PDB file of C-alpha atoms in Angstrom:
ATOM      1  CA  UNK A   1     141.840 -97.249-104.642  1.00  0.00           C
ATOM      2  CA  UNK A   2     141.188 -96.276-108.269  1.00  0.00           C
ATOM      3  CA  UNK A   3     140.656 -98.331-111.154  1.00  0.00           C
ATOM      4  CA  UNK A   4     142.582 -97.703-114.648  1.00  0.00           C
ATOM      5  CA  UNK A   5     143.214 -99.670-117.892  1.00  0.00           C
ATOM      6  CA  UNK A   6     145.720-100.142-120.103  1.00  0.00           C
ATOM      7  CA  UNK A   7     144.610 -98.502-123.602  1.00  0.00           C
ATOM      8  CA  UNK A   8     146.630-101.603-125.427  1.00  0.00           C
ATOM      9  CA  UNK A   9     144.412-103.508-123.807  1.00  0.00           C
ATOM     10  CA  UNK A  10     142.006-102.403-126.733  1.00  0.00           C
ATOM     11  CA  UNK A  11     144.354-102.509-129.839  1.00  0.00           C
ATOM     12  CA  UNK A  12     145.527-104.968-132.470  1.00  0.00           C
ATOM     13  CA  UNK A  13     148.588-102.990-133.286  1.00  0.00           C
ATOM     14  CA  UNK A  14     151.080-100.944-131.097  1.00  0.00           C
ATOM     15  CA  UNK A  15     151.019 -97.531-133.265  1.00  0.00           C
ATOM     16  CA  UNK A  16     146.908 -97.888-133.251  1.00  0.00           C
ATOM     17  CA  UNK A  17     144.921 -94.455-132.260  1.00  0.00           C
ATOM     18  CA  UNK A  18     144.492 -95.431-128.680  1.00  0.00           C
ATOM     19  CA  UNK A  19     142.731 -91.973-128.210  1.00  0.00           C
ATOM     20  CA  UNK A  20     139.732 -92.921-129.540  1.00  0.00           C
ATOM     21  CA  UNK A  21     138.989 -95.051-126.381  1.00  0.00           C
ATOM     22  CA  UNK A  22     138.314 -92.847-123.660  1.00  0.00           C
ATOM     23  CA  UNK A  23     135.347 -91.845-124.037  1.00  0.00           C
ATOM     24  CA  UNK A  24     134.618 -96.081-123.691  1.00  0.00           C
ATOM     25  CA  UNK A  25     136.973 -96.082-120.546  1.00  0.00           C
ATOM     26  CA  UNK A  26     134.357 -93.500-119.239  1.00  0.00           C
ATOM     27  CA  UNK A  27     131.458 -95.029-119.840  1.00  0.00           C
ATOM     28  CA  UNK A  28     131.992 -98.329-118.448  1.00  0.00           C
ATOM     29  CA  UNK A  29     133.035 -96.772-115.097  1.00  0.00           C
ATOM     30  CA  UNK A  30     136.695 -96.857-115.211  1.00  0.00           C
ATOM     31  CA  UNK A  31     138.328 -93.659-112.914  1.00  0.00           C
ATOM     32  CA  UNK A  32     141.122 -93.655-115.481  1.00  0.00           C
ATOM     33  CA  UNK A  33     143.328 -94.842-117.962  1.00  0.00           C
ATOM     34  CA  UNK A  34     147.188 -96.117-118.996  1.00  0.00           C
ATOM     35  CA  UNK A  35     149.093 -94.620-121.143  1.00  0.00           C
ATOM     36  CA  UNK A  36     151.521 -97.036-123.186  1.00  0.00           C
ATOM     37  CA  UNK A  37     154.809 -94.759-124.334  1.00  0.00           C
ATOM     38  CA  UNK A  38     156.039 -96.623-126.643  1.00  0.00           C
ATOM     39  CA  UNK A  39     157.247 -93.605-128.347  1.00  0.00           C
ATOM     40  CA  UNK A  40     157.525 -90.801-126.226  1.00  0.00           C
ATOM     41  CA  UNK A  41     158.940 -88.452-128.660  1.00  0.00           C
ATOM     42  CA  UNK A  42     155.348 -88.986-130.949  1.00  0.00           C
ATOM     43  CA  UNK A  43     153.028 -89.009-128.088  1.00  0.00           C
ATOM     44  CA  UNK A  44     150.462 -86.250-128.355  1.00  0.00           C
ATOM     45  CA  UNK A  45     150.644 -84.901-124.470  1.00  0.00           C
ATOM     46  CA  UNK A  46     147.777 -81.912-125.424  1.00  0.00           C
ATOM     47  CA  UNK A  47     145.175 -84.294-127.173  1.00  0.00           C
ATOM     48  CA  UNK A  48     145.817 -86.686-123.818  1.00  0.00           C
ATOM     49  CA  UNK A  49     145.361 -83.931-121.414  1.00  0.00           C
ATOM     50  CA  UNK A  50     142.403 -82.531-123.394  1.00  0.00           C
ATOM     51  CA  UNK A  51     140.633 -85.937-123.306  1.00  0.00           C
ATOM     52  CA  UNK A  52     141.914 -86.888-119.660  1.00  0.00           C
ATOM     53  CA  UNK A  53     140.050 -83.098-118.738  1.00  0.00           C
ATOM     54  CA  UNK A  54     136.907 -83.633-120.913  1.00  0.00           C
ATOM     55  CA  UNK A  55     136.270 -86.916-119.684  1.00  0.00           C
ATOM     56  CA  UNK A  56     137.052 -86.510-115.922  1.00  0.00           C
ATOM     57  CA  UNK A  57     139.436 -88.992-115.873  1.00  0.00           C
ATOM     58  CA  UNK A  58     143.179 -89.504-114.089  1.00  0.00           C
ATOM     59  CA  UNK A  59     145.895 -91.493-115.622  1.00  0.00           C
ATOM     60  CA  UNK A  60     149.197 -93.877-115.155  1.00  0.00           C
ATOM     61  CA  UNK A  61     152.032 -94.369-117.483  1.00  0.00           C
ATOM     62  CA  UNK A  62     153.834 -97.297-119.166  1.00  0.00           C
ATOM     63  CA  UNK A  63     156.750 -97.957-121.338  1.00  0.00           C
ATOM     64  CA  UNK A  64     159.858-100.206-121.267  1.00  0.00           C
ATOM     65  CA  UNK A  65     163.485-101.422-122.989  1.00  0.00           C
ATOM     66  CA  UNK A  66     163.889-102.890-126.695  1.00  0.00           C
ATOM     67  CA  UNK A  67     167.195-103.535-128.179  1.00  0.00           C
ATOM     68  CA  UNK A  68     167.886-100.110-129.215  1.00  0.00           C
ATOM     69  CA  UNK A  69     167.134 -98.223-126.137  1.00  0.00           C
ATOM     70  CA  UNK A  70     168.626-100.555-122.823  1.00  0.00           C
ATOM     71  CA  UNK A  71     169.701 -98.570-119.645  1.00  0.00           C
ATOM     72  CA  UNK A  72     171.818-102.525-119.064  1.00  0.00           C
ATOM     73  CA  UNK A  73     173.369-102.179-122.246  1.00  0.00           C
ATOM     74  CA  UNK A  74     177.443-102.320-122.395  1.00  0.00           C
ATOM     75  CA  UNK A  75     177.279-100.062-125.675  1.00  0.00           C
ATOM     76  CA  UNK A  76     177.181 -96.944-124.568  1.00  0.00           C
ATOM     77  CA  UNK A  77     174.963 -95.283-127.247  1.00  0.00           C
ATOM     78  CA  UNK A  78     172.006 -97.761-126.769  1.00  0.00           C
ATOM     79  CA  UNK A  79     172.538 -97.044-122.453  1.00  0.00           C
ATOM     80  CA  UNK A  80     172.101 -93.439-123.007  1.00  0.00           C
ATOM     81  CA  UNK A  81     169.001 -94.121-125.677  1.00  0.00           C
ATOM     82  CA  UNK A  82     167.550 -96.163-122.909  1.00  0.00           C
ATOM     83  CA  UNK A  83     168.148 -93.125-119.829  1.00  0.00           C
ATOM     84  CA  UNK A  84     167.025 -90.473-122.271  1.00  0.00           C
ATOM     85  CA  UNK A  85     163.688 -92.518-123.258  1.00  0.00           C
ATOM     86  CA  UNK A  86     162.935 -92.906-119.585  1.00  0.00           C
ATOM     87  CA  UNK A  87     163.519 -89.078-119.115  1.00  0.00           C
ATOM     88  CA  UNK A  88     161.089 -88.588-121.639  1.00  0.00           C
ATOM     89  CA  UNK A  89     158.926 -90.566-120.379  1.00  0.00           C
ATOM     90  CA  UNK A  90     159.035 -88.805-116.594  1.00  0.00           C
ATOM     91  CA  UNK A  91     158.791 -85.444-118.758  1.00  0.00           C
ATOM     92  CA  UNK A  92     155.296 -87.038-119.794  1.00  0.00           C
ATOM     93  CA  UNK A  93     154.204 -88.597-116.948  1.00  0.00           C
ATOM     94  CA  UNK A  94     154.978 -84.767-114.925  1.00  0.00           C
ATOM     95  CA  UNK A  95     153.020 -82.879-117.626  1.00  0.00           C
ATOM     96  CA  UNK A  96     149.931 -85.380-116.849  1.00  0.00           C
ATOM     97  CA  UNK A  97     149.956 -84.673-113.659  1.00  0.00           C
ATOM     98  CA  UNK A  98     150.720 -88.743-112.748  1.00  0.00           C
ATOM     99  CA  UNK A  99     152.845 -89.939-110.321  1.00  0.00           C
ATOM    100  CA  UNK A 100     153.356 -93.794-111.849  1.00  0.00           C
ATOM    101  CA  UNK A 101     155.803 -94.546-114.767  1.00  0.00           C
ATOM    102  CA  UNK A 102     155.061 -98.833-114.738  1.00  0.00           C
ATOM    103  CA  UNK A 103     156.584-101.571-117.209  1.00  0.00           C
ATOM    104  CA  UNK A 104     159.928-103.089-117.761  1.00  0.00           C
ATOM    105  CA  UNK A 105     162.269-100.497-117.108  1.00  0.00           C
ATOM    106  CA  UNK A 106     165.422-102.156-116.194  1.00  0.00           C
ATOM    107  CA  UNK A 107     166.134-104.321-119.564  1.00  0.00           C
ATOM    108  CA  UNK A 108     165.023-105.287-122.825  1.00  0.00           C
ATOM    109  CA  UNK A 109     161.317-107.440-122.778  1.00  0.00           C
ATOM    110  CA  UNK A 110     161.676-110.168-124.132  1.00  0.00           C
ATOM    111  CA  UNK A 111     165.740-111.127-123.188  1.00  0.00           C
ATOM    112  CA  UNK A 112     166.515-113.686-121.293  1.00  0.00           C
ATOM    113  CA  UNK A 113     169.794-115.073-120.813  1.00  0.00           C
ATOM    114  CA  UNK A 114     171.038-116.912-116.803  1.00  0.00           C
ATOM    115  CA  UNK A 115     171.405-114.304-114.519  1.00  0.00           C
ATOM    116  CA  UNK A 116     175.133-114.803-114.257  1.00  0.00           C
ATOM    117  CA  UNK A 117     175.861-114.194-117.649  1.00  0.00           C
ATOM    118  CA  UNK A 118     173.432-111.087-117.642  1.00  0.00           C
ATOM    119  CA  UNK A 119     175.136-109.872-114.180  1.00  0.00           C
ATOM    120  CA  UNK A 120     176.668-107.066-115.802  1.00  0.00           C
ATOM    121  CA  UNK A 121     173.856-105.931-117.344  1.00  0.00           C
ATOM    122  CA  UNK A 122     171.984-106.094-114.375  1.00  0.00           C
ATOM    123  CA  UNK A 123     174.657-104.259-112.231  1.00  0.00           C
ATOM    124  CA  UNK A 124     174.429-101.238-114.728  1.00  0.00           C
ATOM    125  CA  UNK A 125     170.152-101.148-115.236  1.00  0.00           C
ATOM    126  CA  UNK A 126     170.646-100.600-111.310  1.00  0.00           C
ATOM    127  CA  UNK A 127     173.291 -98.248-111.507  1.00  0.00           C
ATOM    128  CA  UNK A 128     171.037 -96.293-114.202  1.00  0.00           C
ATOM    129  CA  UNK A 129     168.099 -96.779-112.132  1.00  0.00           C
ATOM    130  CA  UNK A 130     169.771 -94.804-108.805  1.00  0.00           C
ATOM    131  CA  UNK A 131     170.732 -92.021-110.747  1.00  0.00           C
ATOM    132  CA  UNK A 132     167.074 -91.373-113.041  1.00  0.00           C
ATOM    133  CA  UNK A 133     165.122 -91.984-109.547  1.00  0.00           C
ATOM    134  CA  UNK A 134     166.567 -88.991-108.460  1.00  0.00           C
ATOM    135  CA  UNK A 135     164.772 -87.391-112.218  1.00  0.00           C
ATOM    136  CA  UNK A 136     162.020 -89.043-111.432  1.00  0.00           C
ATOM    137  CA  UNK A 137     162.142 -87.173-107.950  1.00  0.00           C
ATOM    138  CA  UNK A 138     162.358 -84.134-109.312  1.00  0.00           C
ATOM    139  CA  UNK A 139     159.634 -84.711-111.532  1.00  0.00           C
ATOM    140  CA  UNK A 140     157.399 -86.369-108.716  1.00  0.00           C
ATOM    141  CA  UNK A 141     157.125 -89.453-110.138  1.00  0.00           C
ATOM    142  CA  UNK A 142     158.057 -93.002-108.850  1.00  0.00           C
ATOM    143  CA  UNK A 143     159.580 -95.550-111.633  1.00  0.00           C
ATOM    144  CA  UNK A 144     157.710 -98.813-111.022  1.00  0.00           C
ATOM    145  CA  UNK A 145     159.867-101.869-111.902  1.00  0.00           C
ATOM    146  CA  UNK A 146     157.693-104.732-113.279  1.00  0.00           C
ATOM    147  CA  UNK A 147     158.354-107.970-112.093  1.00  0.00           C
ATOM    148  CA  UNK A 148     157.420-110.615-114.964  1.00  0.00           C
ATOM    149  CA  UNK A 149     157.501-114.199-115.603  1.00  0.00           C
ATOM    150  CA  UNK A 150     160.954-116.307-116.433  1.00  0.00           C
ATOM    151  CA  UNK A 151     159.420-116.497-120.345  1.00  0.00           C
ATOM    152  CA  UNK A 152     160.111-112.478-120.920  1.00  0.00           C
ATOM    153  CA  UNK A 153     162.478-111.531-118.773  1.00  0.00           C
ATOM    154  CA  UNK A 154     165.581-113.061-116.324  1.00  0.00           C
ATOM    155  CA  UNK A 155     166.103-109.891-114.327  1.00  0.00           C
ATOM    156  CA  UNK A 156     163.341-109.484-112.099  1.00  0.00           C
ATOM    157  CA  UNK A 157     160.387-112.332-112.027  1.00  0.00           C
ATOM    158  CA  UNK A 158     159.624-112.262-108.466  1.00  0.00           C
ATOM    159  CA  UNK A 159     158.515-110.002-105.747  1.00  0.00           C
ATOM    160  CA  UNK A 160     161.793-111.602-103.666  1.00  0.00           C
ATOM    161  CA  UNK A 161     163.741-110.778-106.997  1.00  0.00           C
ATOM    162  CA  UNK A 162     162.316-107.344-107.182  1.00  0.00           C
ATOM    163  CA  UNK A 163     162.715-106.346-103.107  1.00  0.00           C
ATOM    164  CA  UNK A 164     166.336-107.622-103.676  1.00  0.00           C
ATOM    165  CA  UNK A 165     166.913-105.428-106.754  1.00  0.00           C
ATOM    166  CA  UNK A 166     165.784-101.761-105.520  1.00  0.00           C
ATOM    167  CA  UNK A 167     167.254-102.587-101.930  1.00  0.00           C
ATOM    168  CA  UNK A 168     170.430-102.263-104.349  1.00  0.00           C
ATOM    169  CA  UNK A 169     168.780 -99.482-106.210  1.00  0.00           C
ATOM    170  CA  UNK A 170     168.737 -97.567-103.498  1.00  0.00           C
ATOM    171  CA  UNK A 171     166.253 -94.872-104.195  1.00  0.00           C
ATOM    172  CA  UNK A 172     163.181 -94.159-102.377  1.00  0.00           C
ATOM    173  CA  UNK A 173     161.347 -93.503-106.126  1.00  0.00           C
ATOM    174  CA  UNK A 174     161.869 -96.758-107.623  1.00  0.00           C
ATOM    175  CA  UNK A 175     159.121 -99.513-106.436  1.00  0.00           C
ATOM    176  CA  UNK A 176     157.664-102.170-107.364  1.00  0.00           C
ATOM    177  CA  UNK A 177     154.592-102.966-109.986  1.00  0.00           C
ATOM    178  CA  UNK A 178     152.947-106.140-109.558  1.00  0.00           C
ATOM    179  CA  UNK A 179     151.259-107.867-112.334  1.00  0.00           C
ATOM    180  CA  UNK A 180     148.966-111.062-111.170  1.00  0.00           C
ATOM    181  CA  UNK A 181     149.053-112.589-114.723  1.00  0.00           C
ATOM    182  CA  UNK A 182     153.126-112.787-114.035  1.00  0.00           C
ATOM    183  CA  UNK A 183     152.956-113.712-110.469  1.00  0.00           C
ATOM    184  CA  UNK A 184     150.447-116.499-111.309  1.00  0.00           C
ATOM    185  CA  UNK A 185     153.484-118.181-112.818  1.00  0.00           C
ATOM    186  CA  UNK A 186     156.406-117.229-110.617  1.00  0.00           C
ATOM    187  CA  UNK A 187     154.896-117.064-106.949  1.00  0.00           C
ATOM    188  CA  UNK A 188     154.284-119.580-105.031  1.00  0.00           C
ATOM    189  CA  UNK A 189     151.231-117.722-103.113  1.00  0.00           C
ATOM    190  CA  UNK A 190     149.911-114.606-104.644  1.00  0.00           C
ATOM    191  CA  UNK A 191     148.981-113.002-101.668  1.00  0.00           C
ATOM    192  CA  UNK A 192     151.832-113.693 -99.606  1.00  0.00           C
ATOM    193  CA  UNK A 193     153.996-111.930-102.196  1.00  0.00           C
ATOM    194  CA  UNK A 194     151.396-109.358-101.912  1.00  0.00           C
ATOM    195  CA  UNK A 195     152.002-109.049 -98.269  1.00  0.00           C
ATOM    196  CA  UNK A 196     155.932-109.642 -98.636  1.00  0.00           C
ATOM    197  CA  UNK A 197     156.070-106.247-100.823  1.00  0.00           C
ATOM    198  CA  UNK A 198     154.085-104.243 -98.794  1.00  0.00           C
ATOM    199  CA  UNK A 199     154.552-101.072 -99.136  1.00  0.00           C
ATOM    200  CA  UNK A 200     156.950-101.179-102.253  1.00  0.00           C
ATOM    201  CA  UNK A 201     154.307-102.366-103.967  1.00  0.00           C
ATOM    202  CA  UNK A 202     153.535 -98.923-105.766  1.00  0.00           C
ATOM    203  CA  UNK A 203     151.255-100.086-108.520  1.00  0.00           C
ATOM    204  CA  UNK A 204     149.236-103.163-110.004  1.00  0.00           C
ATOM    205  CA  UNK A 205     147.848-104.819-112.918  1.00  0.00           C
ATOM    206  CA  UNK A 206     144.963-107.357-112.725  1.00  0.00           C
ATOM    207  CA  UNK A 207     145.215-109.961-115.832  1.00  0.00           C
ATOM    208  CA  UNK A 208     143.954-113.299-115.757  1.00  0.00           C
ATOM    209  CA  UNK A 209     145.969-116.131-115.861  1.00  0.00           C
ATOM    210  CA  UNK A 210     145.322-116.879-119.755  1.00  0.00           C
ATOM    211  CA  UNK A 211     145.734-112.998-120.594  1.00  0.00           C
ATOM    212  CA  UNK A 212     142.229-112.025-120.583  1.00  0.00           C
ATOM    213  CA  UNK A 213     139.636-110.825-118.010  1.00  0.00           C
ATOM    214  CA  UNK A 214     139.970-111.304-114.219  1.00  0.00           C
ATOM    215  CA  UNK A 215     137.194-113.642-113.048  1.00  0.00           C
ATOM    216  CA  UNK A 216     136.949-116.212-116.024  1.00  0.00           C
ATOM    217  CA  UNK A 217     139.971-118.220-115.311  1.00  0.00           C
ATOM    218  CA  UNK A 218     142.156-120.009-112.568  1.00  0.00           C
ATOM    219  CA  UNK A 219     143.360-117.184-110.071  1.00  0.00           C
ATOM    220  CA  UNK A 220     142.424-116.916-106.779  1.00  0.00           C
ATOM    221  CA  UNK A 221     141.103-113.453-106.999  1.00  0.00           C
ATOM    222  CA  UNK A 222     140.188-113.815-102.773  1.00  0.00           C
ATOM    223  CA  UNK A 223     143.644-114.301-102.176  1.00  0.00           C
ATOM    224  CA  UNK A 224     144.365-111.453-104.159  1.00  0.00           C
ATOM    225  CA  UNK A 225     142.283-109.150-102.722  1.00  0.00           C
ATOM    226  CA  UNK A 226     143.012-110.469 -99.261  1.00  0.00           C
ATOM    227  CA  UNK A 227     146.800-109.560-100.277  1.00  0.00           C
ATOM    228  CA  UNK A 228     146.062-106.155-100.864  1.00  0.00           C
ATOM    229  CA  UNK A 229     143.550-105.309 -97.604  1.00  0.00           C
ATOM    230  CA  UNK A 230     146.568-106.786 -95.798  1.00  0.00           C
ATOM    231  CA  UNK A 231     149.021-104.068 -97.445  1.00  0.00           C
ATOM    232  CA  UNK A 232     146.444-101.660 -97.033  1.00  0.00           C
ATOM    233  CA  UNK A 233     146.978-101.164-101.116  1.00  0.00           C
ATOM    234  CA  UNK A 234     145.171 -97.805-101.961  1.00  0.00           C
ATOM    235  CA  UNK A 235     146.336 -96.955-105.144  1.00  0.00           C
ATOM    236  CA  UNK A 236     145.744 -98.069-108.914  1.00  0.00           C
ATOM    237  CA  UNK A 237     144.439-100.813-109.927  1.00  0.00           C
ATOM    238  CA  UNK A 238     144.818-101.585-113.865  1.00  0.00           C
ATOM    239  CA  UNK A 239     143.613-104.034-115.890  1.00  0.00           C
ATOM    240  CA  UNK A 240     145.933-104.998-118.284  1.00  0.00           C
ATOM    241  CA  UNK A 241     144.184-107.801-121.178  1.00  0.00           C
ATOM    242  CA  UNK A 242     145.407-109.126-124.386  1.00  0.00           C
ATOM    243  CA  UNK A 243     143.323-111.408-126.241  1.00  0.00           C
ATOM    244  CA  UNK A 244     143.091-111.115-129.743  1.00  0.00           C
ATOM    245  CA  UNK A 245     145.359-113.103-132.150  1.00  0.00           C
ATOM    246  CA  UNK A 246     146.281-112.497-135.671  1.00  0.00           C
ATOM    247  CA  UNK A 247     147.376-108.398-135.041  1.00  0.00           C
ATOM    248  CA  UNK A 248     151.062-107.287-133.971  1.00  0.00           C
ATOM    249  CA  UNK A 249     149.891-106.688-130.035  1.00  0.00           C
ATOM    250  CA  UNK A 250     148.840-110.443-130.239  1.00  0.00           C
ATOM    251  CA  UNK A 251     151.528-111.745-132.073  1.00  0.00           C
ATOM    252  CA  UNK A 252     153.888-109.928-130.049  1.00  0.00           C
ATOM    253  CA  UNK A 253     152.673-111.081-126.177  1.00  0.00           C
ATOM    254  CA  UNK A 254     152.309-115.185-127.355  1.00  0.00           C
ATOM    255  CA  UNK A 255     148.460-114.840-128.234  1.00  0.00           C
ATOM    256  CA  UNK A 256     147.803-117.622-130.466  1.00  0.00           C
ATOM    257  CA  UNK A 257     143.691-117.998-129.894  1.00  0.00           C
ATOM    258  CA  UNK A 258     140.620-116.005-128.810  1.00  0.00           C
ATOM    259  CA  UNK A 259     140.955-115.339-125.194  1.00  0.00           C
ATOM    260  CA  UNK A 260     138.289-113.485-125.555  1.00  0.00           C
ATOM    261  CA  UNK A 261     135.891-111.590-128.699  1.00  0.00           C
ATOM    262  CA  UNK A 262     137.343-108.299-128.370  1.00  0.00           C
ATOM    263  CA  UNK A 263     139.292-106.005-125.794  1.00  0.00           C
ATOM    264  CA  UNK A 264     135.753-103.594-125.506  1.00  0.00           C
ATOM    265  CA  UNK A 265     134.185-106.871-124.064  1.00  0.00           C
ATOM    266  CA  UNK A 266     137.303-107.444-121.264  1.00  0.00           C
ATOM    267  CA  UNK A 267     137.061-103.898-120.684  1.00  0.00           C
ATOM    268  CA  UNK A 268     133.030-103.828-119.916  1.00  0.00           C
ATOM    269  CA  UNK A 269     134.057-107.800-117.998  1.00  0.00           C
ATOM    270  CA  UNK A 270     136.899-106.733-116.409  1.00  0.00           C
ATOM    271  CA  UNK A 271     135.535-102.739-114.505  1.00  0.00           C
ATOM    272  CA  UNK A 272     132.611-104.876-113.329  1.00  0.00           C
ATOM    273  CA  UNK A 273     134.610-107.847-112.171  1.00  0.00           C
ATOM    274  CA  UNK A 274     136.746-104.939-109.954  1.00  0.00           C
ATOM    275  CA  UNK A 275     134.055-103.362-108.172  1.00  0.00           C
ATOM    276  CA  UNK A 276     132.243-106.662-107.177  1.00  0.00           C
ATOM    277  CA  UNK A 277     135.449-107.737-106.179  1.00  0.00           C
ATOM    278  CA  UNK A 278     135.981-104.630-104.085  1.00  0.00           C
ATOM    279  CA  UNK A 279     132.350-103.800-103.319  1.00  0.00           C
ATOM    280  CA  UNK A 280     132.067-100.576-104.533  1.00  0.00           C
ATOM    281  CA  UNK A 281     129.267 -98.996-106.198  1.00  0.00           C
TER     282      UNK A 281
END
């Protein structure tokens, strides 16, 4: 099991220098970091393989859907934008030497409609999906769909939903990624969905359930970590925090207070919360 963070996790805008972090990430203990593509085509792959190398660190990837780049999209020139970006993104994710491309890759964040008027959007994100897992395959990396709560998304919000959706997928490199601020809202027991994604369960993110560090709020982190021994869960764990208001990252994810003073401070909270958690040194 390794232990990551989200560089947004640090930023009050989306187009901030999130480069300028690592050496932090280091120091307080984390094995390694994730990246946020938000653009893929202005991501600087050298400088992050540079600082990944100097810093003896490993990494994840992240990136998802907007309006203008939908792989569930009827028009066809938004569909493609959306199967190119991911392409990109697996382009990235190969020449970092990850094998973890995480977020909301199936459909615009932030969309909701009822599933049955979506359900011909969501018969063509899984029709995209089959055919880039088999990119992703060649590029030996597995897409992890993230399951989020009814408030962002109405695709996929539950690990039932998300079993469900591959199983039509079809393709042994699309999984699952499990976010425990999400399935504090949607799941009825945290660790049985744990248990009920086994294996498909290819990566997580550890938020509490107000957004900011695991440990200060209502979650049952036991249960989670009971989950996971129960899986026999080996892979990354990465906290993922938001908790400053009044910047475009807050504004954007609903955060209308201080969750917290500053992402630095969740950071340092959240790699010491981990380890206790999982009793290592």
């Amino acid at each position: 099991m390794k232990f990551g963070i989200h560089l947004s996790t640090f930023t009050n805008e989306w187009d901030e220098d999130i480069f300028r972090y690592i050496r932090k990430v280091k120091e307080y203990g984390y094995d390694g970091v994730e990246f946020p593509l938000m653009d893929p085509d202005s991501f600087k792959v050298d400088k992050a393989k540079k600082l990944l190398k100097e810093y003896s660190l490993e990494c994840t990837c992240g990136t998802g859907m907007n309006p203008q780049r939908d792989i569930s999209a009827e028009d066809s020139i938004i569909n493609k934008n959306g199967i190119n970006h991911l392409k990109k993104c697996l382009d990235i994710c190969n020449e970092l030497e990850t094998d973890c491309l995480g977020g909301v890759l199936y459909a615009p964040w932030g969309t909701c409609m009822s599933r049955e008027a979506g359900k011909d959007n969501i018969k063509r994100s899984i029709e995209n999906l089959s055919k880039i897992g088999e990119y992703a395959k060649e590029k030996g990396v597995v897409l992890a769909l993230e399951m989020i709560n009814r408030y962002e998304t109405y695709v996929i919000n539950s690990v039932q939903d998300g079993l469900a959706f591959i199983d039509k997928v079809g393709n042994d490199n699309v999984k699952l990624h499990f976010d425990t601020f999400h399935a504090n809202i949607e799941e009825k027991s945290i660790k049985n969905a744990l248990i009920e994604g086994g294996k498909d369960i290819y990566h997580i993110h550890f938020c509490e359930n107000d957004r900011g560090a695991p440990g200060t709020g209502q979650i049952n982190w036991q249960q989670v970590k009971e989950g996971l021994e129960a899986i026999e869960y080996d892979r990354w764990i990465t906290l993922e925090n938001f908790v400053m208001p009044n910047c475009g990252v807050g504004n954007d994810v609903f955060i209308w207070r201080d969750i917290d003073e500053s992402g630095l401070a969740v950071a340092e909270k959240g790699i010491k919360f981990m380890k206790e958690l999982f009793k290592r040194a």
